[in-house]
Amino acid sequence: MAIRWSRWSPQFALAPAVAITVVAFIGAIVWTIWLSFTASKRFPDYTLQADIWKQYTRLFKDAGWQIALKNLLILGVGSFLAIVFGFILAALIDREKRGEGIFRTIFLYPLAVSLIVTGIAWRWMFNPSFGVQHFLHSIGLTGLNFDWLSKGETAMYGIILATVWQGSGFYMALMLSGLKSINSEIWSAAKLDGVSFWRLYAEIIIPMMKFTFLTCAILLSLGVVKAYDIVVAMTNGGPGQATWVPAYFTINAYWVKSNLGYASAAAVIMLLITSAIFLPLVLLTAWRERSREARA
Amino acid sequence: MPRVQFEDIIKTYGRVTVLKNLDLAIDDGEFLVLLGPSGCGKTTLLNLLAGLLDVTAGRISIGGKDVTDLDPKDRGLAMVFQSYALYPTKTVRGNLKFGLAAHKLDAAETERRIGWAAKLLQIEALLDRKPAQLSGGQRQRVAIGRALVKKVGVFLFDEPLSNLDAKLRTEMRLEIKKLHDDLKSTIVYVTHDQIEAMTMATKIAVMDAGVIQQFGTPDEIYSRPANLFVAGFIGSPAMNLRPATIAIAGGKVAARSAGVDLDLTNYPYVTRPVDGQDVVIGLRPEHFGEPGASVPDPAGMFSLPVQYTEKTGGDATAYLKFGDSLIATRVDPEQIGRFKQGDTIQIAFPQGKAHVFDAQTGRWL
Amino acid sequence: MSSIAEASLNDLDGIRAPRFPRKPKGITGRSIAIIVFLSICAAFFCVPLYVIITTSFKTMDQIRQGDIFSLPAPFTIDAWWSAWDNACSGITCTGLKVGFFNSLAILFPSLVLSITLSAVTGYALALWNVRWAGGFLFVLFICAFVPFQIIMIPLIILSSGLKVYGTVWGIALVHAVLAMPILTLIFRNYYKGIPQEIMSAAMMDSGSFWRIFREIILPMSGNILIVVLILQITSIWNDFLLGLTFGGLGTQPMSVVLANVVITTTGVAAYNENMAAALETAIPPLVIYFVLGRFFVQGITAGAIKG
């Protein structure tokens, strides 16, 4: 029987991608999970420990890891401001078409800048001797504090501020495309019915954009788990361990503590957190697919 | 020679069966039209022949060669698509050339064929344009040209005229018919438009629900519809189908419906009906006599009130109340202005034009 | 009928004086409030940029006076030059230029690799009949979101085994591998939008996987190629973690050198030099953003939500 190239050639073409997925993703994840059950230090050691959960029990007793988890939560909650802010900006830009191009360009440019540069810029503004604080004090506002990064209690808020500055434009862009996909007849109908501005948004527009909001929330959460660069650039984890986050903890455990098994255990927990966020995204995609089919 | 044959074709998608044990064979040089409502499986059948879909079970052969497991390019076919499917980034010449991609011809022969097809379809002046710069009719010609250059024995058309306006459609219809007459190639043509089918086909396969309801020449399909589906599908306005009861008395056979008797004594029965049998009679609107005019020896006379009338330029139809339903009858458009709603008119139905179907099986008797 | 009416209205030369003239619409109070609010927000977004630009052109003497919002006086580009040429990270004082050329050396092979691989994969998954395509797509979808840390250690071990660890090639390769899932999904979604009949026609005309890709599909991919190109350039250029993990001494990309110069340097901080270094690193993606903004926005939103 003749060879059906239409069957085989695409499968040959897919082979590299499949190989990469199997080795660099699936294989590597399994590999890391295995390492987390070992006592590997500087170099991998593949013999399982007697108590395979040892690295994990140690991890959850580690004060640094507890701080990292707490900070993850703070950063997550605080970063939600970026979604709120992004939505307000999008709604206002969409409402008042004048200057749309300019405003959009300004709100989005931080996204083109790396987080290292963002962090360095904000770190400079937070500088207690020459930064914004000094300026405020010099114009008589001595009661205001803006040296957040030098104190453990406020350092995370500094990071949140920089994160919101960097990310709001992105959520604005997603919200804008969501707003633009709303049928223009709805705006006309609301106008004819004399629905007030607030009620229109609260009762019609925001419920219609629930998919967009959910997507934004999930993307934001996934981004928060990965947060690393901004922490390095702004505080490098300090002061003390005050701004450690899981991503920072994991890299630190590998490079500074040279503890491969311990770093792997922390990475596995990061994967679990990601999966917990990711599951709703999978369900959301499936739900969307179904509601799209139902409409069709 | 390219005799296209389908043997016991089954096609299922998951639990949905699209084609059920389908058999069909056509000879070289035929113009076969697959005709049916949307979702009847006609496009699926064409795609199976093209090799764009795989059969679940069955065998397809072209010219005696089993092609069931061949790639589309190896089947010796050319296809024209509904949306034309021209390659948007290539010029017309590039499109025609890519039509020969699998043919490994030398440059001179390629050029010769492109020239030939372009001349035949009068698109020589368009060869260096991109599809976006062409009108609908021109795109259609290019799509046909891309099929012609292959010089294969069998051409497939998938509703090629449905994106054209009415005037262009009539023109292209004639042109495709002429191409078939000139090239003597086999054509398999899918459409839901019965006018296209009746005007172009040498053979029509009427399909419904994954089954071929009738296979025959256009005349056979029109004058001897095999069952109720074909009877209702072919003809515009559609054939009037009314339930009736057979009454046999003294060597005379008649169908009685809503108090009217229709004489069917000389009907060419396949199976003879029995007295009291439930049947469906089919009366084409165009076979009724003119209202009021006398028809020599009519099979039946109807005296019915007018419900409403419809005029479409050169044609006119009157809808008459018959029992609890309507009967359509074609009327001289000059005369139709005379009929008002509620007027009762006399119309006659001539001998030998009625169709009778078994009410249970739907088959032509 | 209506077209005639419109035509006569548009024919301004022949129009007589309107019987019901209308005042041009003025700007409403609400519009002004919105624009003022948006302008304040815009100012907030511009402040950090303003501050680093002005600081980078100041002298250290002026910076020590402590007015962060003042304009540079005197104006000097010394900091820009020293940041580029001889800023110190650790004990090496060769400036950012090494990092700049490393970043370029990482960028090109990684772009070619990642875009070729994911375009072909996306094409095969979208337009060819592969039974396991659905399952594979789902796996790719998950891979696109896993945190880097979970695969970091095995990738370090693997790249050491391939003898590319610590080289620009190693960084480029890892970039290509990590970008593959998301780029494949972007290409796949784009190619799904190509009409099925075009692909059917190509199957009947040629049937060759590579020839159809080269002659039909690739020429139709212009837009998505630009979008993906911009997405990749900015994300590779702005990357820090991969460069840090896989870069060796002297092969680190610009962002890592920048971080070393600014963050890990001990001694007296030269803030003007730091800001100049940050700007020098940020300029390439910013130029792309301001020139090709439209594609940039498409890229980041496509990268975020596919499907």
mmCIF file with all atom_site columns, C-alpha atoms in Angstrom, chain A residues 70-226:
data_model
loop_
_atom_site.group_PDB
_atom_site.id
_atom_site.type_symbol
_atom_site.label_atom_id
_atom_site.label_alt_id
_atom_site.label_comp_id
_atom_site.label_asym_id
_atom_site.label_entity_id
_atom_site.label_seq_id
_atom_site.pdbx_PDB_ins_code
_atom_site.Cartn_x
_atom_site.Cartn_y
_atom_site.Cartn_z
_atom_site.occupancy
_atom_site.B_iso_or_equiv
_atom_site.pdbx_formal_charge
_atom_site.auth_seq_id
_atom_site.auth_comp_id
_atom_site.auth_asym_id
_atom_site.auth_atom_id
_atom_site.pdbx_PDB_model_num
ATOM 1   C CA . LYS A 1 70  ? 3.011   35.560 53.226 1.00 0.00 ? 70  LYS A CA 1
ATOM 2   C CA . ASN A 1 71  ? 4.593   38.037 50.825 1.00 0.00 ? 71  ASN A CA 1
ATOM 3   C CA . LEU A 1 72  ? 3.178   36.114 47.887 1.00 0.00 ? 72  LEU A CA 1
ATOM 4   C CA . LEU A 1 73  ? -0.277  36.664 49.323 1.00 0.00 ? 73  LEU A CA 1
ATOM 5   C CA . ILE A 1 74  ? 0.384   40.375 50.010 1.00 0.00 ? 74  ILE A CA 1
ATOM 6   C CA . LEU A 1 75  ? 1.780   40.874 46.541 1.00 0.00 ? 75  LEU A CA 1
ATOM 7   C CA . GLY A 1 76  ? -1.167  39.022 45.008 1.00 0.00 ? 76  GLY A CA 1
ATOM 8   C CA . VAL A 1 77  ? -3.794  41.068 46.840 1.00 0.00 ? 77  VAL A CA 1
ATOM 9   C CA . GLY A 1 78  ? -1.939  44.331 46.273 1.00 0.00 ? 78  GLY A CA 1
ATOM 10  C CA . SER A 1 79  ? -1.391  43.680 42.590 1.00 0.00 ? 79  SER A CA 1
ATOM 11  C CA . PHE A 1 80  ? -5.125  43.382 42.079 1.00 0.00 ? 80  PHE A CA 1
ATOM 12  C CA . LEU A 1 81  ? -5.066  47.158 42.178 1.00 0.00 ? 81  LEU A CA 1
ATOM 13  C CA . ALA A 1 82  ? -3.515  46.887 38.717 1.00 0.00 ? 82  ALA A CA 1
ATOM 14  C CA . ILE A 1 83  ? -6.684  45.207 37.413 1.00 0.00 ? 83  ILE A CA 1
ATOM 15  C CA . VAL A 1 84  ? -8.957  47.760 39.072 1.00 0.00 ? 84  VAL A CA 1
ATOM 16  C CA . PHE A 1 85  ? -6.812  50.628 37.887 1.00 0.00 ? 85  PHE A CA 1
ATOM 17  C CA . GLY A 1 86  ? -6.553  49.063 34.425 1.00 0.00 ? 86  GLY A CA 1
ATOM 18  C CA . PHE A 1 87  ? -10.325 48.753 34.187 1.00 0.00 ? 87  PHE A CA 1
ATOM 19  C CA . ILE A 1 88  ? -10.919 52.358 35.264 1.00 0.00 ? 88  ILE A CA 1
ATOM 20  C CA . LEU A 1 89  ? -8.415  53.601 32.715 1.00 0.00 ? 89  LEU A CA 1
ATOM 21  C CA . ALA A 1 90  ? -9.919  51.417 29.986 1.00 0.00 ? 90  ALA A CA 1
ATOM 22  C CA . ALA A 1 91  ? -13.480 52.505 30.769 1.00 0.00 ? 91  ALA A CA 1
ATOM 23  C CA . LEU A 1 92  ? -12.543 56.186 30.773 1.00 0.00 ? 92  LEU A CA 1
ATOM 24  C CA . ILE A 1 93  ? -10.488 55.934 27.582 1.00 0.00 ? 93  ILE A CA 1
ATOM 25  C CA . ASP A 1 94  ? -13.273 54.017 25.890 1.00 0.00 ? 94  ASP A CA 1
ATOM 26  C CA . ARG A 1 95  ? -15.853 56.584 27.029 1.00 0.00 ? 95  ARG A CA 1
ATOM 27  C CA . GLU A 1 96  ? -13.900 59.677 26.077 1.00 0.00 ? 96  GLU A CA 1
ATOM 28  C CA . LYS A 1 97  ? -12.384 58.932 22.691 1.00 0.00 ? 97  LYS A CA 1
ATOM 29  C CA . ARG A 1 98  ? -10.377 62.149 22.652 1.00 0.00 ? 98  ARG A CA 1
ATOM 30  C CA . GLY A 1 99  ? -6.692  61.440 23.145 1.00 0.00 ? 99  GLY A CA 1
ATOM 31  C CA . GLU A 1 100 ? -7.205  57.672 23.169 1.00 0.00 ? 100 GLU A CA 1
ATOM 32  C CA . GLY A 1 101 ? -4.013  57.031 21.217 1.00 0.00 ? 101 GLY A CA 1
ATOM 33  C CA . ILE A 1 102 ? -1.809  59.210 23.408 1.00 0.00 ? 102 ILE A CA 1
ATOM 34  C CA . PHE A 1 103 ? -3.174  57.921 26.695 1.00 0.00 ? 103 PHE A CA 1
ATOM 35  C CA . ARG A 1 104 ? -2.909  54.320 25.576 1.00 0.00 ? 104 ARG A CA 1
ATOM 36  C CA . THR A 1 105 ? 0.683   54.832 24.511 1.00 0.00 ? 105 THR A CA 1
ATOM 37  C CA . ILE A 1 106 ? 1.599   56.386 27.859 1.00 0.00 ? 106 ILE A CA 1
ATOM 38  C CA . PHE A 1 107 ? -0.174  53.786 29.993 1.00 0.00 ? 107 PHE A CA 1
ATOM 39  C CA . LEU A 1 108 ? 1.385   50.903 28.094 1.00 0.00 ? 108 LEU A CA 1
ATOM 40  C CA . TYR A 1 109 ? 4.992   51.957 27.748 1.00 0.00 ? 109 TYR A CA 1
ATOM 41  C CA . PRO A 1 110 ? 6.101   50.552 31.144 1.00 0.00 ? 110 PRO A CA 1
ATOM 42  C CA . LEU A 1 111 ? 5.341   47.142 29.703 1.00 0.00 ? 111 LEU A CA 1
ATOM 43  C CA . ALA A 1 112 ? 8.103   47.517 27.138 1.00 0.00 ? 112 ALA A CA 1
ATOM 44  C CA . VAL A 1 113 ? 10.584  48.220 29.908 1.00 0.00 ? 113 VAL A CA 1
ATOM 45  C CA . SER A 1 114 ? 12.189  45.310 31.709 1.00 0.00 ? 114 SER A CA 1
ATOM 46  C CA . LEU A 1 115 ? 11.353  44.725 35.334 1.00 0.00 ? 115 LEU A CA 1
ATOM 47  C CA . ILE A 1 116 ? 15.004  45.244 36.225 1.00 0.00 ? 116 ILE A CA 1
ATOM 48  C CA . VAL A 1 117 ? 14.896  48.759 34.773 1.00 0.00 ? 117 VAL A CA 1
ATOM 49  C CA . THR A 1 118 ? 11.515  49.378 36.409 1.00 0.00 ? 118 THR A CA 1
ATOM 50  C CA . GLY A 1 119 ? 12.901  48.253 39.734 1.00 0.00 ? 119 GLY A CA 1
ATOM 51  C CA . ILE A 1 120 ? 15.992  50.415 39.393 1.00 0.00 ? 120 ILE A CA 1
ATOM 52  C CA . ALA A 1 121 ? 13.916  53.482 38.570 1.00 0.00 ? 121 ALA A CA 1
ATOM 53  C CA . TRP A 1 122 ? 11.605  53.017 41.545 1.00 0.00 ? 122 TRP A CA 1
ATOM 54  C CA . ARG A 1 123 ? 14.454  52.125 43.839 1.00 0.00 ? 123 ARG A CA 1
ATOM 55  C CA . TRP A 1 124 ? 15.990  55.464 42.925 1.00 0.00 ? 124 TRP A CA 1
ATOM 56  C CA . MET A 1 125 ? 12.740  57.306 43.631 1.00 0.00 ? 125 MET A CA 1
ATOM 57  C CA . PHE A 1 126 ? 12.496  55.540 47.007 1.00 0.00 ? 126 PHE A CA 1
ATOM 58  C CA . ASN A 1 127 ? 16.056  56.571 47.874 1.00 0.00 ? 127 ASN A CA 1
ATOM 59  C CA . PRO A 1 128 ? 15.819  58.071 51.387 1.00 0.00 ? 128 PRO A CA 1
ATOM 60  C CA . SER A 1 129 ? 18.633  60.610 50.946 1.00 0.00 ? 129 SER A CA 1
ATOM 61  C CA . PHE A 1 130 ? 18.081  61.978 47.457 1.00 0.00 ? 130 PHE A CA 1
ATOM 62  C CA . GLY A 1 131 ? 14.747  60.570 46.346 1.00 0.00 ? 131 GLY A CA 1
ATOM 63  C CA . VAL A 1 132 ? 11.125  61.657 46.499 1.00 0.00 ? 132 VAL A CA 1
ATOM 64  C CA . GLN A 1 133 ? 11.176  61.664 50.317 1.00 0.00 ? 133 GLN A CA 1
ATOM 65  C CA . HIS A 1 134 ? 13.927  64.273 50.357 1.00 0.00 ? 134 HIS A CA 1
ATOM 66  C CA . PHE A 1 135 ? 11.961  66.365 47.904 1.00 0.00 ? 135 PHE A CA 1
ATOM 67  C CA . LEU A 1 136 ? 8.790   66.136 50.005 1.00 0.00 ? 136 LEU A CA 1
ATOM 68  C CA . HIS A 1 137 ? 10.632  67.098 53.144 1.00 0.00 ? 137 HIS A CA 1
ATOM 69  C CA . SER A 1 138 ? 12.355  69.987 51.397 1.00 0.00 ? 138 SER A CA 1
ATOM 70  C CA . ILE A 1 139 ? 9.013   71.500 50.428 1.00 0.00 ? 139 ILE A CA 1
ATOM 71  C CA . GLY A 1 140 ? 7.827   71.235 54.034 1.00 0.00 ? 140 GLY A CA 1
ATOM 72  C CA . LEU A 1 141 ? 5.896   67.962 53.960 1.00 0.00 ? 141 LEU A CA 1
ATOM 73  C CA . THR A 1 142 ? 8.060   66.445 56.667 1.00 0.00 ? 142 THR A CA 1
ATOM 74  C CA . GLY A 1 143 ? 5.312   64.206 57.917 1.00 0.00 ? 143 GLY A CA 1
ATOM 75  C CA . LEU A 1 144 ? 5.316   62.066 54.784 1.00 0.00 ? 144 LEU A CA 1
ATOM 76  C CA . ASN A 1 145 ? 7.436   58.953 54.485 1.00 0.00 ? 145 ASN A CA 1
ATOM 77  C CA . PHE A 1 146 ? 8.521   57.688 51.122 1.00 0.00 ? 146 PHE A CA 1
ATOM 78  C CA . ASP A 1 147 ? 11.525  55.559 52.015 1.00 0.00 ? 147 ASP A CA 1
ATOM 79  C CA . TRP A 1 148 ? 9.394   52.414 52.054 1.00 0.00 ? 148 TRP A CA 1
ATOM 80  C CA . LEU A 1 149 ? 12.089  50.078 50.810 1.00 0.00 ? 149 LEU A CA 1
ATOM 81  C CA . SER A 1 150 ? 14.367  50.593 53.758 1.00 0.00 ? 150 SER A CA 1
ATOM 82  C CA . LYS A 1 151 ? 11.828  49.296 56.277 1.00 0.00 ? 151 LYS A CA 1
ATOM 83  C CA . GLY A 1 152 ? 10.681  45.727 56.438 1.00 0.00 ? 152 GLY A CA 1
ATOM 84  C CA . GLU A 1 153 ? 7.032   46.622 57.110 1.00 0.00 ? 153 GLU A CA 1
ATOM 85  C CA . THR A 1 154 ? 6.654   48.823 54.044 1.00 0.00 ? 154 THR A CA 1
ATOM 86  C CA . ALA A 1 155 ? 9.112   47.313 51.567 1.00 0.00 ? 155 ALA A CA 1
ATOM 87  C CA . MET A 1 156 ? 6.468   45.019 50.031 1.00 0.00 ? 156 MET A CA 1
ATOM 88  C CA . TYR A 1 157 ? 4.233   48.030 49.378 1.00 0.00 ? 157 TYR A CA 1
ATOM 89  C CA . GLY A 1 158 ? 7.050   49.624 47.428 1.00 0.00 ? 158 GLY A CA 1
ATOM 90  C CA . ILE A 1 159 ? 7.269   46.518 45.278 1.00 0.00 ? 159 ILE A CA 1
ATOM 91  C CA . ILE A 1 160 ? 3.489   46.514 44.836 1.00 0.00 ? 160 ILE A CA 1
ATOM 92  C CA . LEU A 1 161 ? 3.551   50.149 43.715 1.00 0.00 ? 161 LEU A CA 1
ATOM 93  C CA . ALA A 1 162 ? 6.178   49.396 41.076 1.00 0.00 ? 162 ALA A CA 1
ATOM 94  C CA . THR A 1 163 ? 4.282   46.264 39.971 1.00 0.00 ? 163 THR A CA 1
ATOM 95  C CA . VAL A 1 164 ? 1.050   48.182 39.587 1.00 0.00 ? 164 VAL A CA 1
ATOM 96  C CA . TRP A 1 165 ? 2.862   50.927 37.669 1.00 0.00 ? 165 TRP A CA 1
ATOM 97  C CA . GLN A 1 166 ? 4.324   48.343 35.331 1.00 0.00 ? 166 GLN A CA 1
ATOM 98  C CA . GLY A 1 167 ? 1.268   46.137 34.895 1.00 0.00 ? 167 GLY A CA 1
ATOM 99  C CA . SER A 1 168 ? -1.781  48.429 34.807 1.00 0.00 ? 168 SER A CA 1
ATOM 100 C CA . GLY A 1 169 ? -1.332  49.196 31.130 1.00 0.00 ? 169 GLY A CA 1
ATOM 101 C CA . PHE A 1 170 ? -1.462  45.519 30.286 1.00 0.00 ? 170 PHE A CA 1
ATOM 102 C CA . TYR A 1 171 ? -4.784  45.002 32.045 1.00 0.00 ? 171 TYR A CA 1
ATOM 103 C CA . MET A 1 172 ? -6.035  48.215 30.499 1.00 0.00 ? 172 MET A CA 1
ATOM 104 C CA . ALA A 1 173 ? -5.246  46.774 27.055 1.00 0.00 ? 173 ALA A CA 1
ATOM 105 C CA . LEU A 1 174 ? -7.087  43.533 27.839 1.00 0.00 ? 174 LEU A CA 1
ATOM 106 C CA . MET A 1 175 ? -10.066 45.454 29.257 1.00 0.00 ? 175 MET A CA 1
ATOM 107 C CA . LEU A 1 176 ? -10.141 47.781 26.287 1.00 0.00 ? 176 LEU A CA 1
ATOM 108 C CA . SER A 1 177 ? -10.375 44.886 23.862 1.00 0.00 ? 177 SER A CA 1
ATOM 109 C CA . GLY A 1 178 ? -13.092 43.434 26.084 1.00 0.00 ? 178 GLY A CA 1
ATOM 110 C CA . LEU A 1 179 ? -15.002 46.732 26.086 1.00 0.00 ? 179 LEU A CA 1
ATOM 111 C CA . LYS A 1 180 ? -14.652 47.117 22.337 1.00 0.00 ? 180 LYS A CA 1
ATOM 112 C CA . SER A 1 181 ? -16.100 43.673 21.759 1.00 0.00 ? 181 SER A CA 1
ATOM 113 C CA . ILE A 1 182 ? -19.306 44.712 23.513 1.00 0.00 ? 182 ILE A CA 1
ATOM 114 C CA . ASN A 1 183 ? -21.971 45.295 20.933 1.00 0.00 ? 183 ASN A CA 1
ATOM 115 C CA . SER A 1 184 ? -22.303 49.001 20.244 1.00 0.00 ? 184 SER A CA 1
ATOM 116 C CA . GLU A 1 185 ? -26.091 48.613 20.268 1.00 0.00 ? 185 GLU A CA 1
ATOM 117 C CA . ILE A 1 186 ? -25.946 48.092 24.019 1.00 0.00 ? 186 ILE A CA 1
ATOM 118 C CA . TRP A 1 187 ? -24.531 51.578 24.493 1.00 0.00 ? 187 TRP A CA 1
ATOM 119 C CA . SER A 1 188 ? -27.215 52.999 22.240 1.00 0.00 ? 188 SER A CA 1
ATOM 120 C CA . ALA A 1 189 ? -29.962 51.064 23.995 1.00 0.00 ? 189 ALA A CA 1
ATOM 121 C CA . ALA A 1 190 ? -28.732 52.275 27.406 1.00 0.00 ? 190 ALA A CA 1
ATOM 122 C CA . LYS A 1 191 ? -28.673 55.829 26.116 1.00 0.00 ? 191 LYS A CA 1
ATOM 123 C CA . LEU A 1 192 ? -32.234 55.543 24.804 1.00 0.00 ? 192 LEU A CA 1
ATOM 124 C CA . ASP A 1 193 ? -33.412 53.995 28.052 1.00 0.00 ? 193 ASP A CA 1
ATOM 125 C CA . GLY A 1 194 ? -31.709 56.756 30.030 1.00 0.00 ? 194 GLY A CA 1
ATOM 126 C CA . VAL A 1 195 ? -29.703 54.323 32.192 1.00 0.00 ? 195 VAL A CA 1
ATOM 127 C CA . SER A 1 196 ? -27.295 56.192 34.460 1.00 0.00 ? 196 SER A CA 1
ATOM 128 C CA . PHE A 1 197 ? -23.546 55.929 33.992 1.00 0.00 ? 197 PHE A CA 1
ATOM 129 C CA . TRP A 1 198 ? -22.939 53.970 37.217 1.00 0.00 ? 198 TRP A CA 1
ATOM 130 C CA . ARG A 1 199 ? -25.809 51.574 36.754 1.00 0.00 ? 199 ARG A CA 1
ATOM 131 C CA . LEU A 1 200 ? -24.775 50.897 33.173 1.00 0.00 ? 200 LEU A CA 1
ATOM 132 C CA . TYR A 1 201 ? -21.328 49.784 34.326 1.00 0.00 ? 201 TYR A CA 1
ATOM 133 C CA . ALA A 1 202 ? -22.381 48.039 37.513 1.00 0.00 ? 202 ALA A CA 1
ATOM 134 C CA . GLU A 1 203 ? -25.328 46.133 36.080 1.00 0.00 ? 203 GLU A CA 1
ATOM 135 C CA . ILE A 1 204 ? -24.531 45.637 32.417 1.00 0.00 ? 204 ILE A CA 1
ATOM 136 C CA . ILE A 1 205 ? -20.942 46.203 31.363 1.00 0.00 ? 205 ILE A CA 1
ATOM 137 C CA . ILE A 1 206 ? -19.061 44.553 34.228 1.00 0.00 ? 206 ILE A CA 1
ATOM 138 C CA . PRO A 1 207 ? -21.235 41.398 34.219 1.00 0.00 ? 207 PRO A CA 1
ATOM 139 C CA . MET A 1 208 ? -20.760 41.179 30.444 1.00 0.00 ? 208 MET A CA 1
ATOM 140 C CA . MET A 1 209 ? -17.003 41.310 30.921 1.00 0.00 ? 209 MET A CA 1
ATOM 141 C CA . LYS A 1 210 ? -16.793 38.550 33.489 1.00 0.00 ? 210 LYS A CA 1
ATOM 142 C CA . PHE A 1 211 ? -14.630 36.418 31.205 1.00 0.00 ? 211 PHE A CA 1
ATOM 143 C CA . THR A 1 212 ? -12.182 39.260 30.752 1.00 0.00 ? 212 THR A CA 1
ATOM 144 C CA . PHE A 1 213 ? -12.025 39.901 34.491 1.00 0.00 ? 213 PHE A CA 1
ATOM 145 C CA . LEU A 1 214 ? -11.478 36.239 35.247 1.00 0.00 ? 214 LEU A CA 1
ATOM 146 C CA . THR A 1 215 ? -8.758  35.960 32.622 1.00 0.00 ? 215 THR A CA 1
ATOM 147 C CA . CYS A 1 216 ? -7.042  39.048 34.021 1.00 0.00 ? 216 CYS A CA 1
ATOM 148 C CA . ALA A 1 217 ? -7.235  37.730 37.577 1.00 0.00 ? 217 ALA A CA 1
ATOM 149 C CA . ILE A 1 218 ? -5.754  34.375 36.625 1.00 0.00 ? 218 ILE A CA 1
ATOM 150 C CA . LEU A 1 219 ? -2.992  35.899 34.508 1.00 0.00 ? 219 LEU A CA 1
ATOM 151 C CA . LEU A 1 220 ? -2.158  38.265 37.321 1.00 0.00 ? 220 LEU A CA 1
ATOM 152 C CA . SER A 1 221 ? -1.967  35.434 39.846 1.00 0.00 ? 221 SER A CA 1
ATOM 153 C CA . LEU A 1 222 ? 0.303   33.413 37.568 1.00 0.00 ? 222 LEU A CA 1
ATOM 154 C CA . GLY A 1 223 ? 2.503   36.478 37.125 1.00 0.00 ? 223 GLY A CA 1
ATOM 155 C CA . VAL A 1 224 ? 2.688   37.043 40.893 1.00 0.00 ? 224 VAL A CA 1
ATOM 156 C CA . VAL A 1 225 ? 3.949   33.493 41.482 1.00 0.00 ? 225 VAL A CA 1
ATOM 157 C CA . LYS A 1 226 ? 6.724   34.144 38.969 1.00 0.00 ? 226 LYS A CA 1
#
